[in-house]
Amino acid sequence: MKKSVYKSAMSHLKTSEDFQDATYIKLMNHKERMHMELVKKRKVTGWTAGIAACAVLAVGILALNHNAPATTPSTQPADTAAAKPPSMGKVAVNIDGVISEVSADGKSFKVGSLWVTVTPETKMGIDGPTAATPSEELLQKEFKVGNIVSGFTTDDVGKGKVIATNIYNNMAPRQ
């Protein structure tokens, strides 16, 4: 019985307009405060995620480049600048350049600072199952100053004088 009396009393109770306005203002202030806190949390979360991503990228870059030497400008002596290291590919080439001097007998020539001697054992042209026959244009018989030559030697090119194992090209430059 008490419940029905309570319900009927509450249904007859009327609130004043001032009370309703004050309650509405309090609810709206609370809602606005909660919205502002949510915006702040989102902003902090976004900044935190951005900083974490930058840190991960920095660690990744450092981890991948830890063996890379620092690049410092340096000048090379003239001797080491002219000598080219051997290039690796289908055919090794460590004699490569323009002939600057030829000996009197025509069997030795100078490329950069390297003197190359051609012997009867020196193979001329490229050999192998898929190699094309050497043409006179790409493989001239005589070594002349200004010709472009490429070849290979098993000798140490650092000594300055080598015996050619193979001469791939000996061609005149295009005019």
PDB file of C-alpha atoms in Angstrom, residues 27-162:
ATOM      1  CA  LEU A  27      23.058  19.080 -16.866  1.00  0.00           C
ATOM      2  CA  MET A  28      24.268  21.081 -19.882  1.00  0.00           C
ATOM      3  CA  ASN A  29      27.365  22.320 -17.982  1.00  0.00           C
ATOM      4  CA  HIS A  30      28.183  18.749 -16.991  1.00  0.00           C
ATOM      5  CA  LYS A  31      27.692  17.545 -20.584  1.00  0.00           C
ATOM      6  CA  GLU A  32      29.934  20.335 -21.932  1.00  0.00           C
ATOM      7  CA  ARG A  33      32.647  19.552 -19.349  1.00  0.00           C
ATOM      8  CA  MET A  34      32.569  15.858 -20.312  1.00  0.00           C
ATOM      9  CA  HIS A  35      32.825  16.785 -24.000  1.00  0.00           C
ATOM     10  CA  MET A  36      35.850  19.034 -23.345  1.00  0.00           C
ATOM     11  CA  GLU A  37      37.583  16.256 -21.375  1.00  0.00           C
ATOM     12  CA  LEU A  38      36.954  13.834 -24.238  1.00  0.00           C
ATOM     13  CA  VAL A  39      38.445  16.316 -26.736  1.00  0.00           C
ATOM     14  CA  LYS A  40      41.528  16.737 -24.525  1.00  0.00           C
ATOM     15  CA  LYS A  41      41.931  12.964 -24.241  1.00  0.00           C
ATOM     16  CA  ARG A  42      41.707  12.592 -28.024  1.00  0.00           C
ATOM     17  CA  LYS A  43      44.263  15.350 -28.545  1.00  0.00           C
ATOM     18  CA  VAL A  44      46.687  13.787 -26.043  1.00  0.00           C
ATOM     19  CA  THR A  45      46.160  10.347 -27.599  1.00  0.00           C
ATOM     20  CA  GLY A  46      46.870  11.728 -31.091  1.00  0.00           C
ATOM     21  CA  TRP A  47      50.065  13.468 -29.984  1.00  0.00           C
ATOM     22  CA  THR A  48      51.212  10.371 -28.111  1.00  0.00           C
ATOM     23  CA  ALA A  49      50.616   8.154 -31.149  1.00  0.00           C
ATOM     24  CA  GLY A  50      52.488  10.617 -33.395  1.00  0.00           C
ATOM     25  CA  ILE A  51      55.487  10.813 -31.081  1.00  0.00           C
ATOM     26  CA  ALA A  52      55.537   7.017 -30.733  1.00  0.00           C
ATOM     27  CA  ALA A  53      55.477   6.623 -34.533  1.00  0.00           C
ATOM     28  CA  CYS A  54      58.379   9.073 -34.894  1.00  0.00           C
ATOM     29  CA  ALA A  55      60.339   7.180 -32.247  1.00  0.00           C
ATOM     30  CA  VAL A  56      59.726   3.861 -34.021  1.00  0.00           C
ATOM     31  CA  LEU A  57      60.878   5.372 -37.337  1.00  0.00           C
ATOM     32  CA  ALA A  58      64.007   6.826 -35.742  1.00  0.00           C
ATOM     33  CA  VAL A  59      64.914   3.509 -34.113  1.00  0.00           C
ATOM     34  CA  GLY A  60      64.279   1.687 -37.400  1.00  0.00           C
ATOM     35  CA  ILE A  61      66.482   4.072 -39.370  1.00  0.00           C
ATOM     36  CA  LEU A  62      69.258   3.817 -36.814  1.00  0.00           C
ATOM     37  CA  ALA A  63      68.982   0.022 -36.740  1.00  0.00           C
ATOM     38  CA  LEU A  64      69.178  -0.260 -40.531  1.00  0.00           C
ATOM     39  CA  ASN A  65      72.029   2.220 -40.938  1.00  0.00           C
ATOM     40  CA  HIS A  66      74.210   1.296 -37.977  1.00  0.00           C
ATOM     41  CA  ASN A  67      76.946  -0.121 -40.259  1.00  0.00           C
ATOM     42  CA  ALA A  68      76.937   2.739 -42.781  1.00  0.00           C
ATOM     43  CA  PRO A  69      80.058   4.899 -42.433  1.00  0.00           C
ATOM     44  CA  ALA A  70      79.634   8.597 -41.957  1.00  0.00           C
ATOM     45  CA  THR A  71      80.045  10.511 -45.171  1.00  0.00           C
ATOM     46  CA  THR A  72      82.827  13.020 -44.856  1.00  0.00           C
ATOM     47  CA  PRO A  73      84.203  14.954 -47.783  1.00  0.00           C
ATOM     48  CA  SER A  74      87.717  13.884 -48.595  1.00  0.00           C
ATOM     49  CA  THR A  75      90.114  14.478 -51.430  1.00  0.00           C
ATOM     50  CA  GLN A  76      91.709  11.525 -53.130  1.00  0.00           C
ATOM     51  CA  PRO A  77      95.292  11.583 -54.320  1.00  0.00           C
ATOM     52  CA  ALA A  78      95.707  11.693 -58.101  1.00  0.00           C
ATOM     53  CA  ASP A  79      97.101   8.137 -58.193  1.00  0.00           C
ATOM     54  CA  THR A  80      94.073   6.524 -56.566  1.00  0.00           C
ATOM     55  CA  ALA A  81      91.579   8.675 -58.474  1.00  0.00           C
ATOM     56  CA  ALA A  82      92.846   7.390 -61.847  1.00  0.00           C
ATOM     57  CA  ALA A  83      92.856   3.690 -60.913  1.00  0.00           C
ATOM     58  CA  LYS A  84      89.436   2.062 -61.198  1.00  0.00           C
ATOM     59  CA  PRO A  85      88.496  -0.917 -59.039  1.00  0.00           C
ATOM     60  CA  PRO A  86      87.522  -4.060 -60.924  1.00  0.00           C
ATOM     61  CA  SER A  87      83.834  -4.213 -61.775  1.00  0.00           C
ATOM     62  CA  MET A  88      81.948  -7.441 -61.315  1.00  0.00           C
ATOM     63  CA  GLY A  89      79.466  -8.715 -63.858  1.00  0.00           C
ATOM     64  CA  LYS A  90      79.310 -11.465 -66.412  1.00  0.00           C
ATOM     65  CA  VAL A  91      82.935 -10.688 -67.321  1.00  0.00           C
ATOM     66  CA  ALA A  92      85.549  -9.224 -64.975  1.00  0.00           C
ATOM     67  CA  VAL A  93      87.180  -6.076 -66.341  1.00  0.00           C
ATOM     68  CA  ASN A  94      90.157  -4.495 -64.625  1.00  0.00           C
ATOM     69  CA  ILE A  95      91.815  -2.971 -67.710  1.00  0.00           C
ATOM     70  CA  ASP A  96      89.520  -0.225 -68.935  1.00  0.00           C
ATOM     71  CA  GLY A  97      90.121   3.189 -70.459  1.00  0.00           C
ATOM     72  CA  VAL A  98      91.730   5.158 -73.265  1.00  0.00           C
ATOM     73  CA  ILE A  99      95.217   4.278 -74.478  1.00  0.00           C
ATOM     74  CA  SER A 100      97.540   7.210 -73.750  1.00  0.00           C
ATOM     75  CA  GLU A 101     100.845   5.691 -74.889  1.00  0.00           C
ATOM     76  CA  VAL A 102     101.972   2.706 -77.006  1.00  0.00           C
ATOM     77  CA  SER A 103     105.417   1.067 -76.925  1.00  0.00           C
ATOM     78  CA  ALA A 104     107.622   0.964 -80.035  1.00  0.00           C
ATOM     79  CA  ASP A 105     106.924  -2.732 -80.655  1.00  0.00           C
ATOM     80  CA  GLY A 106     103.139  -2.132 -80.354  1.00  0.00           C
ATOM     81  CA  LYS A 107     102.718  -4.955 -77.822  1.00  0.00           C
ATOM     82  CA  SER A 108     102.449  -2.744 -74.715  1.00  0.00           C
ATOM     83  CA  PHE A 109     100.244   0.233 -74.030  1.00  0.00           C
ATOM     84  CA  LYS A 110      99.419   2.565 -71.172  1.00  0.00           C
ATOM     85  CA  VAL A 111      95.885   3.066 -69.792  1.00  0.00           C
ATOM     86  CA  GLY A 112      95.834   5.684 -67.036  1.00  0.00           C
ATOM     87  CA  SER A 113      98.885   4.822 -64.918  1.00  0.00           C
ATOM     88  CA  LEU A 114      98.826   1.104 -65.847  1.00  0.00           C
ATOM     89  CA  TRP A 115     101.174  -0.428 -68.444  1.00  0.00           C
ATOM     90  CA  VAL A 116      99.605  -3.470 -70.128  1.00  0.00           C
ATOM     91  CA  THR A 117     101.651  -6.000 -72.103  1.00  0.00           C
ATOM     92  CA  VAL A 118      99.967  -8.231 -74.693  1.00  0.00           C
ATOM     93  CA  THR A 119     101.576 -11.667 -75.205  1.00  0.00           C
ATOM     94  CA  PRO A 120     100.809 -14.509 -77.627  1.00  0.00           C
ATOM     95  CA  GLU A 121      98.934 -16.193 -74.724  1.00  0.00           C
ATOM     96  CA  THR A 122      96.571 -13.206 -74.396  1.00  0.00           C
ATOM     97  CA  LYS A 123      93.091 -14.120 -75.642  1.00  0.00           C
ATOM     98  CA  MET A 124      91.525 -11.567 -77.960  1.00  0.00           C
ATOM     99  CA  GLY A 125      87.754 -11.029 -77.930  1.00  0.00           C
ATOM    100  CA  ILE A 126      85.045 -12.589 -75.833  1.00  0.00           C
ATOM    101  CA  ASP A 127      84.742 -16.358 -75.794  1.00  0.00           C
ATOM    102  CA  GLY A 128      81.896 -18.587 -74.706  1.00  0.00           C
ATOM    103  CA  PRO A 129      78.893 -20.354 -76.184  1.00  0.00           C
ATOM    104  CA  THR A 130      76.837 -17.167 -76.624  1.00  0.00           C
ATOM    105  CA  ALA A 131      79.653 -14.784 -77.561  1.00  0.00           C
ATOM    106  CA  ALA A 132      79.466 -13.067 -80.923  1.00  0.00           C
ATOM    107  CA  THR A 133      82.427 -13.209 -83.266  1.00  0.00           C
ATOM    108  CA  PRO A 134      84.626 -10.140 -82.746  1.00  0.00           C
ATOM    109  CA  SER A 135      84.324  -7.506 -85.441  1.00  0.00           C
ATOM    110  CA  GLU A 136      87.221  -5.418 -86.756  1.00  0.00           C
ATOM    111  CA  GLU A 137      85.395  -2.330 -85.474  1.00  0.00           C
ATOM    112  CA  LEU A 138      85.304  -3.544 -81.846  1.00  0.00           C
ATOM    113  CA  LEU A 139      88.578  -5.456 -81.781  1.00  0.00           C
ATOM    114  CA  GLN A 140      91.299  -3.830 -83.875  1.00  0.00           C
ATOM    115  CA  LYS A 141      94.572  -5.692 -84.371  1.00  0.00           C
ATOM    116  CA  GLU A 142      96.817  -2.694 -83.570  1.00  0.00           C
ATOM    117  CA  PHE A 143      96.884  -0.747 -80.315  1.00  0.00           C
ATOM    118  CA  LYS A 144      96.828   2.996 -81.069  1.00  0.00           C
ATOM    119  CA  VAL A 145      96.882   6.090 -78.883  1.00  0.00           C
ATOM    120  CA  GLY A 146      93.279   7.227 -78.308  1.00  0.00           C
ATOM    121  CA  ASN A 147      91.730   3.775 -78.728  1.00  0.00           C
ATOM    122  CA  ILE A 148      89.278   2.621 -76.089  1.00  0.00           C
ATOM    123  CA  VAL A 149      90.390  -0.674 -74.601  1.00  0.00           C
ATOM    124  CA  SER A 150      88.937  -3.066 -72.040  1.00  0.00           C
ATOM    125  CA  GLY A 151      90.343  -6.320 -70.793  1.00  0.00           C
ATOM    126  CA  PHE A 152      91.262  -8.479 -67.853  1.00  0.00           C
ATOM    127  CA  THR A 153      94.442  -9.509 -66.067  1.00  0.00           C
ATOM    128  CA  THR A 154      95.106 -11.862 -63.200  1.00  0.00           C
ATOM    129  CA  ASP A 155      98.105  -9.744 -62.175  1.00  0.00           C
ATOM    130  CA  ASP A 156      97.916  -7.088 -59.468  1.00  0.00           C
ATOM    131  CA  VAL A 157      96.945  -3.820 -61.178  1.00  0.00           C
ATOM    132  CA  GLY A 158      98.375  -1.899 -58.221  1.00  0.00           C
ATOM    133  CA  LYS A 159     101.926  -2.722 -59.377  1.00  0.00           C
ATOM    134  CA  GLY A 160     101.587  -0.490 -62.432  1.00  0.00           C
ATOM    135  CA  LYS A 161     102.669  -3.099 -65.023  1.00  0.00           C
ATOM    136  CA  VAL A 162     100.636  -6.212 -65.925  1.00  0.00           C
TER     137      VAL A 162
END
